[in-house]
mmCIF file of C-alpha atoms in Angstrom:
data_model
loop_
_atom_site.group_PDB
_atom_site.id
_atom_site.type_symbol
_atom_site.label_atom_id
_atom_site.label_comp_id
_atom_site.label_asym_id
_atom_site.label_seq_id
_atom_site.Cartn_x
_atom_site.Cartn_y
_atom_site.Cartn_z
ATOM 1 C CA MET A 1 126.755 144.971 76.729
ATOM 2 C CA VAL A 2 129.723 147.356 76.685
ATOM 3 C CA GLY A 3 131.089 145.564 79.738
ATOM 4 C CA GLY A 4 130.551 142.253 78.010
ATOM 5 C CA PHE A 5 132.666 143.301 75.057
ATOM 6 C CA SER A 6 135.530 144.031 77.460
ATOM 7 C CA LEU A 7 135.608 140.288 78.201
ATOM 8 C CA LEU A 8 136.561 139.402 74.637
ATOM 9 C CA PRO A 9 140.256 140.388 74.820
ATOM 10 C CA ALA A 10 140.667 138.070 77.817
ATOM 11 C CA VAL A 11 139.049 135.174 75.965
ATOM 12 C CA TYR A 12 141.329 135.602 72.956
ATOM 13 C CA HIS A 13 144.368 136.124 75.174
ATOM 14 C CA ASP A 14 143.620 132.844 76.939
ATOM 15 C CA GLU A 15 143.026 130.849 73.754
ATOM 16 C CA PRO A 16 146.140 128.614 74.124
ATOM 17 C CA ARG A 17 145.234 127.784 77.724
ATOM 18 C CA LEU A 18 141.617 127.117 76.807
ATOM 19 C CA ALA A 19 142.692 124.831 73.980
ATOM 20 C CA GLU A 20 144.812 122.849 76.424
ATOM 21 C CA ALA A 21 141.888 122.720 78.882
ATOM 22 C CA PHE A 22 139.679 121.264 76.140
ATOM 23 C CA LYS A 23 142.287 118.587 75.415
ATOM 24 C CA THR A 24 142.938 117.569 79.012
ATOM 25 C CA GLY A 25 139.568 118.228 80.639
ATOM 26 C CA LYS A 26 141.360 119.703 83.643
ATOM 27 C CA GLY A 27 139.793 123.133 83.241
ATOM 28 C CA LEU A 28 141.320 126.550 83.782
ATOM 29 C CA ARG A 29 141.556 128.227 87.167
ATOM 30 C CA TRP A 30 140.064 131.702 87.555
ATOM 31 C CA SER A 31 143.432 133.068 88.669
ATOM 32 C CA ASP A 32 145.059 131.723 85.487
ATOM 33 C CA HIS A 33 142.893 133.830 83.182
ATOM 34 C CA CYS A 34 144.137 137.144 81.812
ATOM 35 C CA ASN A 35 143.515 139.733 84.551
ATOM 36 C CA CYS A 36 141.072 141.668 82.363
ATOM 37 C CA MET A 37 138.712 138.675 82.614
ATOM 38 C CA SER A 38 137.626 139.511 86.170
ATOM 39 C CA CYS A 39 137.390 143.201 85.274
ATOM 40 C CA GLY A 40 135.207 142.395 82.260
ATOM 41 C CA VAL A 41 132.890 140.168 84.296
ATOM 42 C CA ASP A 42 132.558 142.946 86.863
ATOM 43 C CA ARG A 43 131.741 145.523 84.175
ATOM 44 C CA PHE A 44 129.190 143.229 82.514
ATOM 45 C CA PHE A 45 127.129 142.573 85.651
ATOM 46 C CA ARG A 46 127.364 145.953 87.423
ATOM 47 C CA PRO A 47 124.611 147.740 85.435
ATOM 48 C CA GLY A 48 122.105 144.970 86.125
ATOM 49 C CA TYR A 49 122.914 144.863 89.826
ATOM 50 C CA ARG A 50 122.696 148.646 90.063
ATOM 51 C CA ALA A 51 119.327 148.714 88.292
ATOM 52 C CA HIS A 52 117.618 145.762 89.998
ATOM 53 C CA LEU A 53 119.222 144.605 93.251
ATOM 54 C CA ILE A 54 117.970 147.181 95.762
ATOM 55 C CA ALA A 55 114.832 148.262 93.895
ATOM 56 C CA GLU A 56 113.477 144.857 92.797
ATOM 57 C CA TRP A 57 115.355 141.716 93.779
ATOM 58 C CA LEU A 58 115.700 142.151 97.544
ATOM 59 C CA PRO A 59 112.093 143.421 97.922
ATOM 60 C CA ALA A 60 110.916 140.278 96.109
ATOM 61 C CA LEU A 61 112.241 138.117 98.965
ATOM 62 C CA ASP A 62 109.886 137.330 101.846
ATOM 63 C CA GLY A 63 110.638 139.604 104.812
ATOM 64 C CA VAL A 64 114.285 140.204 103.910
ATOM 65 C CA VAL A 65 114.188 143.989 103.439
ATOM 66 C CA GLU A 66 112.581 144.414 106.850
ATOM 67 C CA LYS A 67 115.405 142.403 108.436
ATOM 68 C CA LEU A 68 118.026 144.440 106.590
ATOM 69 C CA GLU A 69 116.467 147.698 107.713
ATOM 70 C CA ARG A 70 116.416 146.569 111.360
ATOM 71 C CA GLY A 71 119.914 145.128 111.246
ATOM 72 C CA ALA A 72 120.958 141.774 109.800
ATOM 73 C CA LYS A 73 124.096 139.711 109.270
ATOM 74 C CA VAL A 74 124.802 139.127 105.585
ATOM 75 C CA ALA A 75 127.375 137.129 103.622
ATOM 76 C CA ASP A 76 127.873 137.733 99.893
ATOM 77 C CA VAL A 77 129.595 134.546 98.698
ATOM 78 C CA GLY A 78 131.571 134.621 95.460
ATOM 79 C CA CYS A 79 131.506 138.412 95.543
ATOM 80 C CA GLY A 80 134.286 139.007 93.000
ATOM 81 C CA HIS A 81 135.171 142.708 93.006
ATOM 82 C CA GLY A 82 132.491 143.263 95.638
ATOM 83 C CA PHE A 83 130.131 145.623 93.838
ATOM 84 C CA SER A 84 127.010 143.723 94.908
ATOM 85 C CA THR A 85 128.188 143.719 98.532
ATOM 86 C CA ARG A 86 128.839 147.471 98.488
ATOM 87 C CA LEU A 87 125.425 148.218 96.996
ATOM 88 C CA MET A 88 123.717 146.387 99.839
ATOM 89 C CA ALA A 89 125.956 147.861 102.531
ATOM 90 C CA GLU A 90 125.245 151.391 101.328
ATOM 91 C CA ALA A 91 121.494 150.774 101.154
ATOM 92 C CA PHE A 92 121.215 149.155 104.604
ATOM 93 C CA PRO A 93 123.587 150.864 107.063
ATOM 94 C CA ASN A 94 122.118 149.027 110.090
ATOM 95 C CA SER A 95 123.233 145.655 108.739
ATOM 96 C CA ASP A 96 126.703 144.093 108.602
ATOM 97 C CA PHE A 97 128.039 142.695 105.332
ATOM 98 C CA ILE A 98 130.958 140.450 104.493
ATOM 99 C CA GLY A 99 132.030 139.732 100.918
ATOM 100 C CA ILE A 100 133.722 136.370 100.369
ATOM 101 C CA ASP A 101 135.665 135.113 97.362
ATOM 102 C CA TYR A 102 138.383 132.526 96.851
ATOM 103 C CA ASP A 103 140.263 134.730 94.365
ATOM 104 C CA GLU A 104 142.692 136.908 96.296
ATOM 105 C CA ALA A 105 143.197 139.410 93.455
ATOM 106 C CA SER A 106 139.448 140.052 93.278
ATOM 107 C CA ILE A 107 139.260 140.638 97.022
ATOM 108 C CA ASP A 108 142.152 143.110 96.752
ATOM 109 C CA CYS A 109 140.105 145.051 94.170
ATOM 110 C CA ALA A 110 137.033 144.920 96.406
ATOM 111 C CA ARG A 111 138.924 146.220 99.446
ATOM 112 C CA ALA A 112 140.313 149.110 97.425
ATOM 113 C CA GLU A 113 136.756 150.380 96.826
ATOM 114 C CA ILE A 114 135.331 150.114 100.354
ATOM 115 C CA SER A 115 135.569 153.924 100.763
ATOM 116 C CA GLY A 116 135.353 153.938 104.531
ATOM 117 C CA ALA A 117 132.157 151.902 104.934
ATOM 118 C CA ARG A 118 132.011 150.651 108.520
ATOM 119 C CA ASN A 119 129.490 147.879 107.950
ATOM 120 C CA LEU A 120 131.445 146.160 105.179
ATOM 121 C CA ARG A 121 134.489 143.893 104.987
ATOM 122 C CA TYR A 122 135.927 141.317 102.615
ATOM 123 C CA GLU A 123 137.665 137.987 103.178
ATOM 124 C CA VAL A 124 139.458 135.447 101.006
ATOM 125 C CA ALA A 125 137.753 132.084 101.546
ATOM 126 C CA LYS A 126 136.004 129.269 99.703
ATOM 127 C CA ALA A 127 132.238 128.906 99.585
ATOM 128 C CA GLN A 128 132.602 125.445 101.131
ATOM 129 C CA ASP A 129 134.405 126.532 104.307
ATOM 130 C CA PHE A 130 134.173 130.288 104.954
ATOM 131 C CA ALA A 131 134.059 131.336 108.601
ATOM 132 C CA GLY A 132 131.043 132.655 110.479
ATOM 133 C CA SER A 133 127.550 131.588 111.456
ATOM 134 C CA GLY A 134 124.152 133.019 112.270
ATOM 135 C CA PHE A 135 123.672 134.735 108.908
ATOM 136 C CA ASP A 136 120.216 136.160 108.229
ATOM 137 C CA LEU A 137 120.898 136.423 104.502
ATOM 138 C CA VAL A 138 123.429 134.827 102.188
ATOM 139 C CA THR A 139 123.684 136.033 98.609
ATOM 140 C CA MET A 140 125.465 134.574 95.601
ATOM 141 C CA PHE A 141 125.650 136.630 92.435
ATOM 142 C CA ASP A 142 126.431 134.718 89.232
ATOM 143 C CA ALA A 143 128.770 132.430 91.146
ATOM 144 C CA LEU A 144 127.244 129.066 92.108
ATOM 145 C CA HIS A 145 127.366 127.594 88.603
ATOM 146 C CA ASP A 146 131.115 128.397 88.374
ATOM 147 C CA MET A 147 131.970 126.386 91.488
ATOM 148 C CA GLY A 148 133.496 122.948 91.352
ATOM 149 C CA ASP A 149 131.464 121.759 94.319
ATOM 150 C CA PRO A 150 128.203 123.745 94.348
ATOM 151 C CA VAL A 151 126.487 121.119 96.505
ATOM 152 C CA GLY A 152 129.226 121.466 99.118
ATOM 153 C CA ALA A 153 128.866 125.242 98.929
ATOM 154 C CA ALA A 154 125.091 125.054 99.438
ATOM 155 C CA ARG A 155 125.535 122.641 102.333
ATOM 156 C CA HIS A 156 128.027 124.911 104.094
ATOM 157 C CA ILE A 157 125.866 127.982 103.501
ATOM 158 C CA ARG A 158 122.894 126.151 105.017
ATOM 159 C CA SER A 159 124.931 125.344 108.125
ATOM 160 C CA ALA A 160 126.092 128.976 108.448
ATOM 161 C CA MET A 161 122.565 130.435 108.252
ATOM 162 C CA LYS A 162 119.950 130.964 110.923
ATOM 163 C CA ASN A 163 117.016 128.570 110.778
ATOM 164 C CA ASP A 164 114.849 131.394 109.439
ATOM 165 C CA GLY A 165 117.569 132.683 107.098
ATOM 166 C CA THR A 166 117.371 133.190 103.347
ATOM 167 C CA LEU A 167 119.697 132.315 100.494
ATOM 168 C CA MET A 168 119.322 134.538 97.438
ATOM 169 C CA LEU A 169 120.850 133.147 94.268
ATOM 170 C CA VAL A 170 121.294 135.369 91.230
ATOM 171 C CA GLU A 171 122.066 133.094 88.305
ATOM 172 C CA PRO A 172 122.268 133.618 84.534
ATOM 173 C CA ALA A 173 118.878 133.604 82.802
ATOM 174 C CA ALA A 174 118.470 130.043 81.575
ATOM 175 C CA GLY A 175 115.706 127.656 80.644
ATOM 176 C CA ASP A 176 115.715 123.990 81.548
ATOM 177 C CA SER A 177 116.241 122.732 77.992
ATOM 178 C CA LEU A 178 118.413 123.559 75.014
ATOM 179 C CA ALA A 179 115.362 124.770 73.088
ATOM 180 C CA ASP A 180 114.514 127.227 75.880
ATOM 181 C CA ASN A 181 117.931 128.821 75.525
ATOM 182 C CA LEU A 182 118.032 129.340 71.770
ATOM 183 C CA ASN A 183 117.716 133.104 71.964
ATOM 184 C CA PRO A 184 120.215 136.002 71.918
ATOM 185 C CA VAL A 185 120.871 135.932 75.676
ATOM 186 C CA GLY A 186 121.203 132.148 75.682
ATOM 187 C CA ARG A 187 123.738 132.255 72.857
ATOM 188 C CA VAL A 188 125.846 134.794 74.749
ATOM 189 C CA TYR A 189 125.730 132.716 77.912
ATOM 190 C CA TYR A 190 126.525 129.409 76.176
ATOM 191 C CA ALA A 191 129.641 131.060 74.744
ATOM 192 C CA GLY A 192 130.566 132.505 78.131
ATOM 193 C CA SER A 193 129.940 129.183 79.820
ATOM 194 C CA THR A 194 132.180 127.321 77.394
ATOM 195 C CA HIS A 195 135.073 129.750 77.723
ATOM 196 C CA ILE A 196 134.768 130.772 81.383
ATOM 197 C CA CYS A 197 132.261 128.984 83.621
ATOM 198 C CA LEU A 198 132.832 125.322 82.736
ATOM 199 C CA PRO A 199 136.668 125.519 82.682
ATOM 200 C CA THR A 200 136.570 127.295 86.049
ATOM 201 C CA SER A 201 134.403 124.591 87.612
ATOM 202 C CA LEU A 202 136.439 121.745 86.135
ATOM 203 C CA SER A 203 139.634 123.208 87.606
ATOM 204 C CA GLN A 204 138.297 122.864 91.171
ATOM 205 C CA ASP A 205 137.620 119.943 93.506
ATOM 206 C CA VAL A 206 134.669 117.780 92.372
ATOM 207 C CA GLY A 207 134.400 119.732 89.088
ATOM 208 C CA LEU A 208 130.635 119.309 88.661
ATOM 209 C CA GLY A 209 130.550 121.645 85.662
ATOM 210 C CA LEU A 210 127.013 123.048 85.897
ATOM 211 C CA GLY A 211 127.748 125.840 83.437
ATOM 212 C CA ALA A 212 125.944 129.141 82.961
ATOM 213 C CA GLN A 213 122.880 127.521 81.350
ATOM 214 C CA ALA A 214 122.088 124.974 84.048
ATOM 215 C CA GLY A 215 118.476 126.101 84.356
ATOM 216 C CA GLU A 216 116.200 126.516 87.363
ATOM 217 C CA LYS A 217 115.434 122.807 87.859
ATOM 218 C CA ARG A 218 119.097 121.772 87.937
ATOM 219 C CA ILE A 219 120.037 124.586 90.320
ATOM 220 C CA ALA A 220 117.118 123.603 92.569
ATOM 221 C CA GLN A 221 118.433 120.018 92.675
ATOM 222 C CA VAL A 222 121.781 121.323 93.902
ATOM 223 C CA LEU A 223 120.099 123.402 96.596
ATOM 224 C CA ARG A 224 117.983 120.476 97.809
ATOM 225 C CA GLN A 225 121.086 118.309 98.029
ATOM 226 C CA GLY A 226 122.620 121.085 100.104
ATOM 227 C CA GLY A 227 119.785 121.036 102.638
ATOM 228 C CA PHE A 228 117.270 123.582 101.341
ATOM 229 C CA SER A 229 113.630 122.559 101.004
ATOM 230 C CA GLN A 230 111.792 125.762 100.047
ATOM 231 C CA ILE A 231 112.922 127.083 96.665
ATOM 232 C CA GLY A 232 111.215 129.655 94.476
ATOM 233 C CA LYS A 233 111.867 132.156 91.700
ATOM 234 C CA PRO A 234 110.484 135.506 92.896
ATOM 235 C CA ALA A 235 112.107 137.741 90.270
ATOM 236 C CA ALA A 236 113.952 137.802 86.951
ATOM 237 C CA SER A 237 115.581 140.161 84.479
ATOM 238 C CA PRO A 238 116.650 139.721 80.848
ATOM 239 C CA PHE A 239 120.065 138.488 82.002
ATOM 240 C CA ASN A 240 119.368 136.875 85.372
ATOM 241 C CA MET A 241 116.987 134.658 87.321
ATOM 242 C CA ILE A 242 116.626 135.230 91.060
ATOM 243 C CA LEU A 243 116.061 132.191 93.252
ATOM 244 C CA GLU A 244 115.043 132.269 96.912
ATOM 245 C CA ALA A 245 115.931 129.268 99.085
ATOM 246 C CA ARG A 246 115.072 128.565 102.709
ATOM 247 C CA PRO A 247 115.763 125.594 104.999
#
């Protein structure tokens, strides 16, 4: 939660812009937030990724760890400062990883922390049109619900994957109804969604506005519209749900 508290100065700093976004409905672009917003988001999610990603979440996926150990092609879409991508690249040196994000400042931060890893690179691109194909694994960490066109993102990811590939979605822990989310974590995420996730989505093309508390059923609908037919929830943590999608 220490990382989460570092988000608060950015929220208060952006209050005039958020007020205008509420009035107009046009949203607020990620790049227009105070720069400590992206740093705070990175600090909030890092401990959970460090604790669960390699030890629990990837092993929960069917056959994925074996592919990564042999050598796989992986895209981490919406990677932000790239911590999730680096964790995987360090754990699986036989595989190649590319971190993708549409925010150039975040990619600059990610590149600054590569530390000589030869199986890791970062690119500025949108989830709907990033380059490359033949991916064995595509990951998205706390990113899909922020996108203006999550269906378009899912559709492009499906086209960039191998037919036996896997999409791993890490999304905020959320139930499918308001009542399911009336708990301490849900309250935190509703506040974050209102100030960060929804304005970010509304500022982009389509502007679907899923929000942080979309829930498993709504996310699954997006994935099915994007071309995925096999969707499950193999793992979870107090702050995240992990969804596995296959063609």
